[in-house]
Coordinates of C-alpha atoms in Angstrom, one line a residue:
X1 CA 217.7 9.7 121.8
X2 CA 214.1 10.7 120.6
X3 CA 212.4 10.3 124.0
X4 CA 215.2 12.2 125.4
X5 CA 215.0 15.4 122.8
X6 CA 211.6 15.6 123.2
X7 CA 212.5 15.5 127.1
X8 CA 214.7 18.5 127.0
X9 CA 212.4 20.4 124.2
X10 CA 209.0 20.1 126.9
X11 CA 211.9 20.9 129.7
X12 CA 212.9 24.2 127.4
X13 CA 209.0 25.0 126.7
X14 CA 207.7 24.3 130.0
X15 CA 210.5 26.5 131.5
X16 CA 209.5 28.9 128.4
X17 CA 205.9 28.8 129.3
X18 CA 207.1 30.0 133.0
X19 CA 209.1 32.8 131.9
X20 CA 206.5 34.0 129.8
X21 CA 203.6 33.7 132.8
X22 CA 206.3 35.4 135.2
X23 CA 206.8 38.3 132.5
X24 CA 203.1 38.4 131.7
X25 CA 202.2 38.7 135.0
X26 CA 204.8 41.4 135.8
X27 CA 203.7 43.5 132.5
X28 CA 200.6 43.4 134.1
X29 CA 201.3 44.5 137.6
X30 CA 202.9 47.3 136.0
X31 CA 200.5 48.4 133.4
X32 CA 198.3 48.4 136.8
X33 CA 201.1 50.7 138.3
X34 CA 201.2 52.8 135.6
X35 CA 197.4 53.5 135.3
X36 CA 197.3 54.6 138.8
X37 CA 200.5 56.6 138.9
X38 CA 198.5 58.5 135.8
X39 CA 195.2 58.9 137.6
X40 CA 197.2 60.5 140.1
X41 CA 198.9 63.1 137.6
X42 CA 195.9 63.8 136.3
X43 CA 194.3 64.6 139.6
X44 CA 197.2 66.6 140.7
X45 CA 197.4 68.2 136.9
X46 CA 193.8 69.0 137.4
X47 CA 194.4 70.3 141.1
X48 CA 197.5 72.3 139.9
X49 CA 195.2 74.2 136.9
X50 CA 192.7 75.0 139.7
X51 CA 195.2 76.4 141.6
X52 CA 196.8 78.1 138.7
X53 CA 193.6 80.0 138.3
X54 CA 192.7 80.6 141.6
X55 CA 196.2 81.9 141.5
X56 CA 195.3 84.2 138.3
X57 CA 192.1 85.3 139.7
X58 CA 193.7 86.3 143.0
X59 CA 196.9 88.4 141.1
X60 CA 193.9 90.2 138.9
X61 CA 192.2 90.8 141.9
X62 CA 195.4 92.3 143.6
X63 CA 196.3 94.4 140.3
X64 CA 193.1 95.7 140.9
X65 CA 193.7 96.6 144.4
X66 CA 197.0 97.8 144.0
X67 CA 195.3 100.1 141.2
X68 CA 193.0 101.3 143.8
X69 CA 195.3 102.2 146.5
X70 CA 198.6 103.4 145.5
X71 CA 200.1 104.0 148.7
X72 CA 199.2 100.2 149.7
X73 CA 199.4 99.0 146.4
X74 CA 203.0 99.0 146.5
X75 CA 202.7 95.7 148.3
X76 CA 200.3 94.7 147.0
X77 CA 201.7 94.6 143.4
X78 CA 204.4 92.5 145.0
X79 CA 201.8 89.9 146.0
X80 CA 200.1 90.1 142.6
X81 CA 203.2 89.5 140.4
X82 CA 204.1 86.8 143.0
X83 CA 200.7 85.1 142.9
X84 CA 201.3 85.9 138.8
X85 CA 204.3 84.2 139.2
X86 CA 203.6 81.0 141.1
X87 CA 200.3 80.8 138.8
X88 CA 202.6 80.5 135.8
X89 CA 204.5 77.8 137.2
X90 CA 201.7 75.8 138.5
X91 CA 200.2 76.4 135.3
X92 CA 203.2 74.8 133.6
X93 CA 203.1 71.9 136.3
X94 CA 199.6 71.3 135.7
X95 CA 200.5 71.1 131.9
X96 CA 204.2 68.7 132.5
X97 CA 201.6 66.3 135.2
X98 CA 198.6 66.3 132.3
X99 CA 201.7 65.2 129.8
X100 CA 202.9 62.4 132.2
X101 CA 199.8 61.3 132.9
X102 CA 198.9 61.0 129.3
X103 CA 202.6 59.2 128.9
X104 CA 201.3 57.3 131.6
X105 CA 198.2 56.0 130.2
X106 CA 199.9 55.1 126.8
X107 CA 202.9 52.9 128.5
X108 CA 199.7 51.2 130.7
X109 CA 198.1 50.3 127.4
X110 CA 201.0 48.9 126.1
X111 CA 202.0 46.8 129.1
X112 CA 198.6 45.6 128.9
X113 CA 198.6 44.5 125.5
X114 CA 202.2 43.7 126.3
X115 CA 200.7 41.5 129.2
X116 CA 197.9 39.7 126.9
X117 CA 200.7 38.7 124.6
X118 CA 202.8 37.3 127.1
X119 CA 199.5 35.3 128.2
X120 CA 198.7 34.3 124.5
X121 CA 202.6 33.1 124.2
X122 CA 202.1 31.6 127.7
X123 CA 199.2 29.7 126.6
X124 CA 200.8 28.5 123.0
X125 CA 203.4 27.4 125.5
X126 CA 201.5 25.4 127.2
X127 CA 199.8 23.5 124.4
X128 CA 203.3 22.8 122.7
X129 CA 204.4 21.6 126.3
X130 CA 201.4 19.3 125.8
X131 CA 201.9 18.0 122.1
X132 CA 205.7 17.3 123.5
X133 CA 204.3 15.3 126.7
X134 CA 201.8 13.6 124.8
X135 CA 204.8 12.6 122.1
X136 CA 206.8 11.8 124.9
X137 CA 204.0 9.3 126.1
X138 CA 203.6 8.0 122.7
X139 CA 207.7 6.9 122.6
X140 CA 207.4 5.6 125.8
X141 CA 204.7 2.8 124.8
X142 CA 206.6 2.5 121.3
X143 CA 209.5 1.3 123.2
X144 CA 207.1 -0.9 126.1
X145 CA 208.2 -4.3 124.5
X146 CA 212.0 -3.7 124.4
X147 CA 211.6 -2.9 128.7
X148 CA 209.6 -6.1 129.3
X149 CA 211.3 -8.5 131.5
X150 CA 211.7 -11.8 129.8
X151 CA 210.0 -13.3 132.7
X152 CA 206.8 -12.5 131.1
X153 CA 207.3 -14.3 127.9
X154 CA 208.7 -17.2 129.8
X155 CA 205.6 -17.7 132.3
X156 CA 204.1 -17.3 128.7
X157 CA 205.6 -20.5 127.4
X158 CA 205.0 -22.7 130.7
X159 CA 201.2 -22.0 130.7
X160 CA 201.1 -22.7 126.8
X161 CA 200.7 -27.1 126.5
X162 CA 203.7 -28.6 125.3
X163 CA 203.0 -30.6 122.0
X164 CA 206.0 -33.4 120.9
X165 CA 207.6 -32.3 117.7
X166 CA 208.7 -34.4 115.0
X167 CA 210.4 -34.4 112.0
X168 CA 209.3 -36.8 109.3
X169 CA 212.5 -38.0 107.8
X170 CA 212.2 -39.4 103.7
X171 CA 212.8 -43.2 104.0
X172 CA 211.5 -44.1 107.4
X173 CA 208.4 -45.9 108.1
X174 CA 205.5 -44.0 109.0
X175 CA 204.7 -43.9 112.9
X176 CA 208.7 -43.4 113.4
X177 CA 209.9 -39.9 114.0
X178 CA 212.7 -38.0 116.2
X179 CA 212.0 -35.4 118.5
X180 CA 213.4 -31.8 117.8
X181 CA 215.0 -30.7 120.8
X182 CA 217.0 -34.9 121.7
X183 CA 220.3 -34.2 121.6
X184 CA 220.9 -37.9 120.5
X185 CA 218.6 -37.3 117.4
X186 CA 220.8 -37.5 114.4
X187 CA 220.1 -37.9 110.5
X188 CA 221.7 -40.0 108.2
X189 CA 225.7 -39.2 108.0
X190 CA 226.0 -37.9 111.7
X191 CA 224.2 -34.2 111.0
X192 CA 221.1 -33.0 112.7
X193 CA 217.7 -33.3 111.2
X194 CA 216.5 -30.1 109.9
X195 CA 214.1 -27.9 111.6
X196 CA 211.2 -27.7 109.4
X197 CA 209.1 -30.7 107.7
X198 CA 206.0 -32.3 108.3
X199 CA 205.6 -34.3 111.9
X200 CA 203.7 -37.3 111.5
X201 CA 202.2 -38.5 115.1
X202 CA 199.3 -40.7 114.9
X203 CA 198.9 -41.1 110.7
X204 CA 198.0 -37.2 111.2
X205 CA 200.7 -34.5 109.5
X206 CA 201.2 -30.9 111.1
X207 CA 202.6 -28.0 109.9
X208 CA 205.4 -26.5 112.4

């Protein structure tokens, strides 16, 4: 049950760790976005002010003109309120385009920094997807005996030499001992000899 939550917890972080690259990446692409799109209302902010005073310059000029010739002027009053006018409103444009572009630059900055986080997080991710793997991998090899075929431990036992036990039973001579695993060896009274005792073999005793 371990190995398995820790499964599902690097599952939830790894899949964490992609959703926070995606958005990071995303934050970025549009923090890039935004910086241009306010690079470009700032030029045409700048390009609306020129205008606005070319605009100004030209309805001063035309005053002056129309001040000058008061038969002509007529019309040429009409152009200078008109070229008053439209220098009003780009002047107005130019100032709502220097506004966006400054919004602009601010919500760049902050998906940039917005961006960087996601990366950090990103990166936290990843070395908590890590420490879970590497936990993972550390359960795994806690449970390696318990998935070892029994194979193994039985090739174990034929390679190892097989020594006779014995069991040296209180009352028989010395040299005379049963084997532990005859199925005819019986104590005294029809029960089975116990299974630890000294085994004499030999006039030498062993411990077993």
């Amino acid at each position: 049950m371990v190995v398995w939550s820790m499964v599902v917890w690097s599952m939830v972080v790894w899949s964490m760790v992609v959703g926070g690259l995606v958005l990071g990446a995303r934050c970025l692409v549009l923090g890039a976005r935004c910086l241009v799109l306010g690079a470009r209302c700032l030029v045409l902010g700048a390009w609306c002010l020129v205008l606005g005073a070319w605009c100004l310059v030209l309805g001063a000029w035309c005053l002056v003109l129309g001040a000058w010739c008061l038969v002509l002027g007529a019309w040429c009053l009409v152009l200078g309120a008109w070229c008053l006018v439209l220098g009003a409103w780009c002047l107005v444009l130019g100032a709502w385009c220097l506004v966006l572009g400054a919004w602009c630059l601010v919500l760049g900055a902050w998906c940039l920094v917005l961006g960087a986080w996601c990366l950090v997080l990103g990166a936290w991710c990843l070395v908590l997807g890590a420490w879970c793997l590497v936990l993972v991998d550390r359960g795994s090899k806690a449970t390696l005996p318990l998935t070892i075929p029994c194979r193994v431990f039985k090739s174990s036992a034929k390679d190892s030499t097989y020594h006779p036990m014995g069991i040296a039973l209180q009352g028989v001579l010395q040299g005379q001992y049963t084997l532990q695993g005859s199925p005819t060896a019986r104590a005294s009274g029809g029960q089975r000899p116990p299974t630890a005792g000294r085994q004499t073999n030999d006039r030498r005793t062993h411990r077993f």
